[in-house]
Short mmCIF file of C-alpha atoms and ligand atoms in Angstrom, two decimals:
data_model
loop_
_atom_site.label_atom_id
_atom_site.label_comp_id
_atom_site.label_asym_id
_atom_site.label_seq_id
_atom_site.Cartn_x
_atom_site.Cartn_y
_atom_site.Cartn_z
CA MET A 15 162.24 199.43 197.58
CA LYS A 16 164.98 200.09 200.11
CA THR A 17 167.14 197.08 199.19
CA SER A 18 170.20 197.91 197.08
CA GLU A 19 170.57 196.44 193.59
CA PHE A 20 173.45 194.21 194.69
CA GLU A 21 171.68 192.91 197.79
CA LEU A 22 168.59 192.17 195.69
CA ILE A 23 170.61 190.19 193.12
CA HIS A 24 172.25 188.30 196.00
CA GLN A 25 168.84 187.35 197.42
CA ILE A 26 167.52 186.33 193.98
CA LYS A 27 170.59 184.15 193.41
CA LYS A 28 170.22 182.47 196.83
CA ASN A 29 166.70 181.32 196.03
CA LEU A 30 167.42 179.87 192.58
CA ILE A 31 167.83 176.13 192.63
CA MET A 32 168.34 174.95 189.05
CA VAL A 33 171.82 174.15 187.80
CA PRO A 34 171.42 173.23 184.12
CA ALA A 35 173.95 170.87 182.61
CA ASP A 36 176.62 172.70 180.60
CA LEU A 37 176.34 175.85 182.72
CA ILE A 38 179.89 176.98 183.56
CA ARG A 39 179.01 180.33 185.19
CA GLY A 40 175.58 181.61 186.17
CA ILE A 41 174.80 184.80 188.08
CA GLY A 42 177.81 186.79 189.21
CA ASP A 43 179.89 187.68 186.16
CA ASP A 44 179.50 190.02 183.19
CA CYS A 45 178.05 187.15 181.15
CA ALA A 46 176.72 183.71 181.90
CA VAL A 47 179.05 181.07 180.42
CA LEU A 48 177.62 177.93 178.80
CA LYS A 49 179.43 175.08 177.13
CA LYS A 50 178.98 175.35 173.34
CA ASP A 51 181.08 172.38 172.19
CA GLU A 52 184.36 170.71 173.15
CA ASP A 53 186.39 173.81 172.24
CA SER A 54 184.25 176.82 173.05
CA VAL A 55 181.57 178.52 175.17
CA PHE A 56 178.60 180.79 174.67
CA LEU A 57 178.65 184.10 176.58
CA ILE A 58 175.21 185.60 177.30
CA SER A 59 174.31 188.87 178.95
CA THR A 60 171.34 191.21 179.23
CA ASP A 61 171.06 194.91 180.12
CA CYS A 62 168.13 197.31 180.14
CA LEU A 63 168.13 201.10 179.65
CA VAL A 64 165.11 202.92 181.11
CA GLU A 65 164.14 206.52 180.34
CA LYS A 66 164.59 208.81 183.37
CA VAL A 67 166.73 206.15 185.13
CA HIS A 68 169.54 205.64 182.61
CA PHE A 69 168.90 208.40 180.07
CA GLU A 70 166.78 211.46 179.32
CA LEU A 71 165.25 211.77 175.87
CA LYS A 72 166.16 215.48 176.00
CA GLN A 73 169.82 214.48 175.95
CA PHE A 74 169.81 211.59 173.44
CA SER A 75 168.50 211.29 169.92
CA PHE A 76 167.04 207.83 169.23
CA ILE A 77 170.01 206.98 166.98
CA GLU A 78 172.38 207.89 169.83
CA LEU A 79 170.29 205.89 172.27
CA GLY A 80 170.37 202.86 169.96
CA LYS A 81 174.15 203.07 169.63
CA LYS A 82 174.59 203.33 173.39
CA ALA A 83 172.17 200.48 174.13
CA MET A 84 174.06 198.14 171.79
CA SER A 85 177.47 199.33 172.97
CA VAL A 86 176.84 198.86 176.68
CA ASN A 87 175.51 195.36 176.05
CA LEU A 88 178.44 194.38 173.84
CA SER A 89 180.71 195.74 176.57
CA ASP A 90 179.79 192.75 178.75
CA ILE A 91 180.94 190.41 175.97
CA ALA A 92 184.17 192.45 175.74
CA ALA A 93 184.59 192.08 179.51
CA MET A 94 184.87 188.31 179.08
CA GLY A 95 187.14 188.49 176.01
CA GLY A 96 184.41 187.20 173.69
CA VAL A 97 183.27 187.67 170.10
CA PRO A 98 179.70 189.02 169.84
CA LEU A 99 177.30 187.19 167.52
CA TYR A 100 173.62 187.88 168.18
CA ALA A 101 171.37 190.39 169.93
CA PHE A 102 167.70 190.22 170.95
CA VAL A 103 165.97 193.55 171.54
CA THR A 104 162.91 194.29 173.69
CA ILE A 105 161.38 197.74 173.50
CA GLY A 106 158.78 199.32 175.79
CA VAL A 107 157.20 202.09 173.75
CA SER A 108 155.74 205.00 175.72
CA PRO A 109 152.79 207.02 174.29
CA ASP A 110 154.87 209.98 173.09
CA VAL A 111 157.33 207.91 171.01
CA ASN A 112 156.58 207.49 167.28
CA GLU A 113 157.47 204.92 164.61
CA GLY A 114 160.25 207.01 163.08
CA GLU A 115 161.94 207.27 166.47
CA VAL A 116 161.76 203.51 167.02
CA LEU A 117 163.28 202.94 163.57
CA ASP A 118 166.03 205.44 164.42
CA LEU A 119 166.76 203.44 167.56
CA TYR A 120 167.27 200.36 165.37
CA THR A 121 169.49 202.30 162.96
CA GLY A 122 171.75 203.15 165.91
CA MET A 123 171.78 199.61 167.31
CA GLN A 124 172.34 198.15 163.86
CA GLN A 125 175.30 200.45 163.20
CA VAL A 126 177.17 199.28 166.27
CA ALA A 127 176.20 195.62 165.82
CA ALA A 128 177.39 195.65 162.21
CA GLU A 129 180.70 197.16 163.22
CA PHE A 130 181.37 193.98 165.20
CA GLN A 131 179.70 191.62 162.69
CA ALA A 132 176.86 190.92 165.12
CA GLY A 133 173.19 190.68 164.10
CA ILE A 134 169.85 191.57 165.71
CA VAL A 135 167.92 188.30 165.47
CA GLY A 136 164.79 188.77 167.59
CA GLY A 137 163.13 190.53 170.50
CA ASP A 138 159.81 191.66 171.86
CA THR A 139 157.64 194.78 171.63
CA THR A 140 155.38 196.14 174.32
CA SER A 141 153.78 199.43 175.29
CA SER A 142 155.03 201.14 178.42
CA PRO A 143 152.70 203.68 180.04
CA LYS A 144 155.33 206.11 181.34
CA SER A 145 158.97 205.57 180.42
CA PHE A 146 160.48 204.33 177.17
CA PHE A 147 162.87 201.41 177.66
CA VAL A 148 165.12 199.21 175.59
CA SER A 149 166.48 195.91 176.86
CA LEU A 150 169.02 193.80 174.99
CA THR A 151 170.23 190.26 175.37
CA VAL A 152 173.51 189.57 173.63
CA VAL A 153 175.17 186.29 172.78
CA GLY A 154 178.85 185.83 172.05
CA VAL A 155 181.41 183.05 171.86
CA ALA A 156 184.92 182.42 173.14
CA LYS A 157 187.41 179.58 172.97
CA ASN A 158 187.96 177.55 176.12
CA GLY A 159 190.78 179.09 178.12
CA GLN A 160 190.41 182.41 176.28
CA TYR A 161 187.69 184.06 178.28
CA LYS A 162 188.21 185.87 181.57
CA LEU A 163 186.14 185.77 184.75
CA ARG A 164 185.86 188.21 187.65
CA SER A 165 187.02 185.52 190.05
CA ASP A 166 190.59 184.82 188.87
CA ALA A 167 192.58 187.79 190.24
CA LYS A 168 195.78 186.61 191.96
CA VAL A 169 197.71 188.16 194.84
CA GLY A 170 200.57 190.22 193.36
CA ASP A 171 198.78 190.96 190.07
CA GLY A 172 198.91 194.51 188.74
CA ILE A 173 195.49 196.16 188.30
CA TYR A 174 195.05 197.81 184.89
CA VAL A 175 192.37 199.85 183.14
CA SER A 176 191.92 200.76 179.50
CA GLY A 177 191.30 204.34 178.30
CA ASN A 178 190.33 207.00 180.86
CA VAL A 179 188.08 206.75 183.91
CA GLY A 180 185.48 209.19 185.23
CA SER A 181 184.87 210.83 181.84
CA SER A 182 181.30 209.64 181.34
CA ALA A 183 180.16 211.00 184.72
CA VAL A 184 181.61 214.40 183.84
CA GLY A 185 179.87 214.23 180.45
CA LEU A 186 176.55 213.49 182.12
CA LYS A 187 176.99 216.47 184.46
CA LEU A 188 177.81 218.73 181.49
CA LEU A 189 174.66 217.56 179.71
CA GLN A 190 172.58 218.15 182.84
CA LYS A 191 173.99 221.68 182.95
CA LYS A 192 172.95 222.03 179.30
CA LYS A 193 176.55 222.32 178.10
CA VAL A 194 176.15 220.40 174.90
CA GLN A 195 179.19 221.46 172.93
CA GLU A 196 180.75 218.13 171.94
CA ASN A 197 183.90 217.26 173.90
CA ASN A 198 185.58 214.06 175.12
CA PHE A 199 183.45 213.93 178.27
CA ILE A 200 180.15 214.17 176.45
CA LYS A 201 181.39 211.70 173.85
CA ALA A 202 182.34 209.24 176.61
CA HIS A 203 178.84 209.51 178.06
CA LYS A 204 176.79 209.47 174.88
CA ASN A 205 178.84 207.14 172.72
CA PRO A 206 180.86 204.69 174.83
CA ARG A 207 182.78 202.22 172.68
CA PRO A 208 182.65 198.51 173.60
CA ARG A 209 186.28 197.35 173.94
CA ILE A 210 185.71 194.23 171.87
CA GLN A 211 189.11 193.95 170.14
CA LEU A 212 191.02 194.82 173.29
CA GLY A 213 188.93 192.33 175.27
CA GLN A 214 189.81 189.57 172.82
CA LEU A 215 193.54 190.37 172.93
CA LEU A 216 193.41 190.29 176.73
CA GLY A 217 191.34 187.11 176.60
CA GLU A 218 194.09 185.41 174.60
CA ALA A 219 196.83 186.51 177.04
CA SER A 220 197.43 183.90 179.73
CA ALA A 221 199.09 186.53 181.97
CA VAL A 222 195.73 188.33 182.24
CA HIS A 223 193.78 186.74 185.08
CA ALA A 224 190.51 188.56 185.93
CA MET A 225 188.50 191.05 183.88
CA ILE A 226 185.35 193.20 184.17
CA ASP A 227 183.96 196.22 182.33
CA LEU A 228 183.46 199.51 184.17
CA SER A 229 179.74 200.20 184.26
CA ASP A 230 179.10 201.06 187.92
CA GLY A 231 182.28 203.01 188.71
CA LEU A 232 185.91 202.00 189.22
CA LEU A 233 185.76 201.15 192.92
CA GLN A 234 182.44 199.34 192.70
CA ASP A 235 183.48 197.20 189.75
CA LEU A 236 186.94 196.54 191.16
CA GLY A 237 185.10 195.52 194.33
CA HIS A 238 183.21 192.86 192.32
CA VAL A 239 186.51 191.42 191.07
CA LEU A 240 188.05 191.46 194.56
CA SER A 241 185.16 189.78 196.30
CA ALA A 242 184.74 187.19 193.53
CA SER A 243 188.50 186.46 193.76
CA GLN A 244 188.72 186.61 197.59
CA VAL A 245 191.48 189.23 197.54
CA SER A 246 191.93 192.95 198.31
CA ALA A 247 193.61 195.86 196.52
CA GLU A 248 195.55 199.07 196.88
CA ILE A 249 194.99 201.79 194.27
CA ASN A 250 197.17 204.84 193.62
CA PHE A 251 195.00 207.81 192.80
CA GLU A 252 197.86 209.57 190.97
CA ASN A 253 198.02 206.71 188.49
CA LEU A 254 194.39 206.89 187.38
CA PRO A 255 194.16 207.74 183.67
CA LEU A 256 192.12 210.96 183.36
CA GLU A 257 191.34 213.41 180.57
CA ASP A 258 193.85 216.30 180.47
CA ASP A 259 191.28 218.84 181.66
CA PHE A 260 189.58 216.44 184.09
CA PHE A 261 190.28 218.38 187.30
CA GLU A 262 189.32 221.81 185.99
CA THR A 263 186.19 220.50 184.24
CA CYS A 264 185.06 218.66 187.39
CA ARG A 265 185.52 221.82 189.45
CA SER A 266 183.73 223.96 186.88
CA VAL A 267 180.58 221.82 187.22
CA GLY A 268 180.78 221.27 190.98
CA LEU A 269 182.00 217.65 190.96
CA SER A 270 184.65 216.28 193.31
CA PRO A 271 187.44 215.04 191.00
CA GLU A 272 188.36 212.28 193.47
CA ASP A 273 184.85 210.90 193.86
CA THR A 274 184.14 211.24 190.14
CA ALA A 275 187.29 209.40 189.05
CA LEU A 276 186.77 206.63 191.60
CA THR A 277 183.01 206.18 191.42
CA GLY A 278 181.70 207.75 188.21
CA GLY A 279 179.79 205.10 186.23
CA GLU A 280 179.34 204.17 182.57
CA ASP A 281 182.91 204.44 181.29
CA TYR A 282 182.71 200.94 179.77
CA GLN A 283 186.48 200.62 179.88
CA LEU A 284 188.00 197.27 180.79
CA LEU A 285 189.57 196.65 184.18
CA PHE A 286 191.82 193.60 184.41
CA THR A 287 194.47 192.07 186.61
CA MET A 288 197.70 190.76 185.15
CA ASP A 289 200.89 189.05 186.22
CA ASP A 290 203.38 191.94 186.26
CA ALA A 291 206.15 189.68 184.88
CA ALA A 292 204.33 189.65 181.53
CA ALA A 293 203.21 193.25 181.66
CA GLU A 294 206.01 194.87 179.70
CA GLU A 295 205.68 192.62 176.67
CA LEU A 296 201.88 192.73 176.58
CA SER A 297 201.76 196.48 177.23
CA SER A 298 204.13 197.28 174.37
CA SER A 299 202.22 195.07 171.93
CA LEU A 300 198.95 196.76 172.98
CA VAL A 301 200.45 200.22 172.73
CA ALA A 302 201.71 199.33 169.22
CA LYS A 303 198.07 198.53 168.38
CA ARG A 304 197.09 201.94 169.82
CA PHE A 305 195.37 200.63 172.95
CA LYS A 306 195.96 202.68 176.07
CA ILE A 307 196.28 200.69 179.27
CA THR A 308 197.39 202.01 182.68
CA ARG A 309 198.52 200.22 185.81
CA ILE A 310 196.56 201.70 188.72
CA GLY A 311 197.26 199.40 191.65
CA THR A 312 198.07 195.98 193.03
CA VAL A 313 196.11 192.93 194.17
CA LEU A 314 196.82 192.09 197.84
CA PRO A 315 195.88 189.18 200.11
CA LYS A 316 192.28 189.34 201.35
CA GLU A 317 193.11 190.30 204.92
CA ALA A 318 195.56 193.06 203.94
CA VAL A 319 192.79 195.66 203.56
CA PRO A 320 189.67 195.96 205.75
CA LYS A 321 186.25 196.32 204.12
CA VAL A 322 185.04 199.81 203.26
CA ALA A 323 181.34 200.53 202.84
CA LEU A 324 180.64 201.04 199.16
CA PRO A 325 177.05 200.04 198.36
CA LEU A 326 178.62 196.58 198.39
CA PRO A 327 181.48 196.37 200.95
CA ALA A 328 184.87 196.07 199.24
CA ARG A 329 188.44 195.61 200.41
CA ILE A 330 190.06 198.58 198.67
CA ARG A 331 192.59 201.15 199.90
CA VAL A 332 193.15 204.26 197.81
CA LEU A 333 196.37 206.22 198.30
CA LYS A 334 196.84 209.79 197.16
CA ASN A 335 200.32 211.27 197.65
CA GLY A 336 201.08 208.39 200.01
CA LYS A 337 198.07 209.13 202.24
CA GLU A 338 194.94 207.04 202.44
CA LEU A 339 191.89 208.74 200.89
CA LYS A 340 188.68 208.79 202.92
CA LEU A 341 186.10 207.29 200.62
CA GLY A 342 182.82 209.20 200.89
CA GLN A 343 179.55 208.55 199.10
CA LEU A 344 180.63 206.10 196.44
CA GLY A 345 179.37 204.05 193.52
CA TYR A 346 176.19 204.26 191.57
CA ASP A 347 173.33 202.03 192.55
CA HIS A 348 170.45 202.16 190.11
CA PHE A 349 167.81 201.24 192.65
CA LEU A 350 168.87 203.82 195.19
CA ALA A 351 169.25 206.45 192.48
CA HIS A 352 165.80 205.56 191.23
CA ILE A 353 164.29 205.94 194.69
CA ARG A 354 166.05 209.29 195.13
CA SER A 355 164.84 210.64 191.78
P1 LIG B 405 176.85 194.20 184.68
O1 LIG B 405 177.04 195.52 185.39
O2 LIG B 405 178.10 193.58 184.20
O3 LIG B 405 175.77 194.26 183.60
P2 LIG B 405 175.11 193.44 186.80
O4 LIG B 405 175.64 194.16 188.01
O5 LIG B 405 173.93 194.00 186.07
O6 LIG B 405 176.32 193.19 185.79
O7 LIG B 405 174.76 191.96 187.20
C1 LIG B 405 175.65 191.16 187.94
C2 LIG B 405 175.20 189.71 187.84
O8 LIG B 405 173.89 189.56 188.39
C3 LIG B 405 175.11 189.19 186.41
O9 LIG B 405 175.57 187.85 186.41
C4 LIG B 405 173.64 189.28 186.08
O10 LIG B 405 173.25 188.32 185.10
C5 LIG B 405 173.00 188.99 187.43
N1 LIG B 405 171.67 189.63 187.60
C6 LIG B 405 171.38 190.96 187.63
N2 LIG B 405 170.07 191.19 187.81
C7 LIG B 405 169.48 189.95 187.89
C8 LIG B 405 168.14 189.50 188.07
N3 LIG B 405 167.12 190.36 188.20
N4 LIG B 405 167.92 188.16 188.09
C9 LIG B 405 168.94 187.28 187.95
N5 LIG B 405 170.23 187.64 187.78
C10 LIG B 405 170.51 188.95 187.76
MG1 LIG B 406 179.67 194.31 183.10
#
């Protein structure tokens, strides 16, 4: 298929006609949002990891794979500011995978779910002739007014990210080069942590307007927030939070540090926009709780920045030392990557 993932989702969405009662948000955010009762909503999301597309069994033990599968799914609940409750798990078992490995997968998923008091409550099992896959659907809850959407960024907001960006992409490259000695990059790739507590604190803060988790790369995911909110943004490359040895490690494995920081996927950090007037107070209370957040740019009016061609066009300008960066081959599109591989 030549169509990009985002274009395909757009076409699917266009042709859907049902609008169930109590649906607050359907396609287009990290989770669907459904009314639960007068005070709260359900948050529901699903994500699938396919061998050879999202992971190689040479690089992951089944316990590690289970942990990552649960973490990346819970990350979408974190992205809304929610509390995870339940997970459903579908596995596609390929001929070379045995029972012990499947049970290891569940040990990994269970470990992460238990850490957040969530439970695996169902699923489906099938054979898969070529690639192993694991697909999760997760359900969480949030109070009305305490969950965040992609579509609420406001002109003048600061743009913030948690943790560091670009680390997972460097970790993946190290693994591909068979450099397996554990370091922060490999850890970021193999064992991303869902930012559940941070997401909830940001969910409760009225100064925080829009939020998303970083799965497809900083620019791509920021682009989703900007287009959903009908705004644009300017980012300062110097302000991006990077591992101390990010530049030298990128160069040692042949990665462009700029492209990797801006477009490397799978960091599962939170990106959010916030009214700068409240930033100092919220930042210091988060820092006191040992959360690292960094202001990387500013939300601007829609027309302030022309569209640039990421896989999905986005209105983003990136400045480095006061000069505008030329954005090359950016973002990570699973379909295109799949076709290439
Ligand atoms: P995320 O990266 O946060 O998991 P995605 O980019 O996978 O989000 O999906 C964006 C939105 O599109 C979500 O609301 C998701 O539910 C929806 N979506 C993705 N694939 C499909 C599909 N095949 N059918 C219907 N909705 C889809
Ligand atoms: Mg997401």
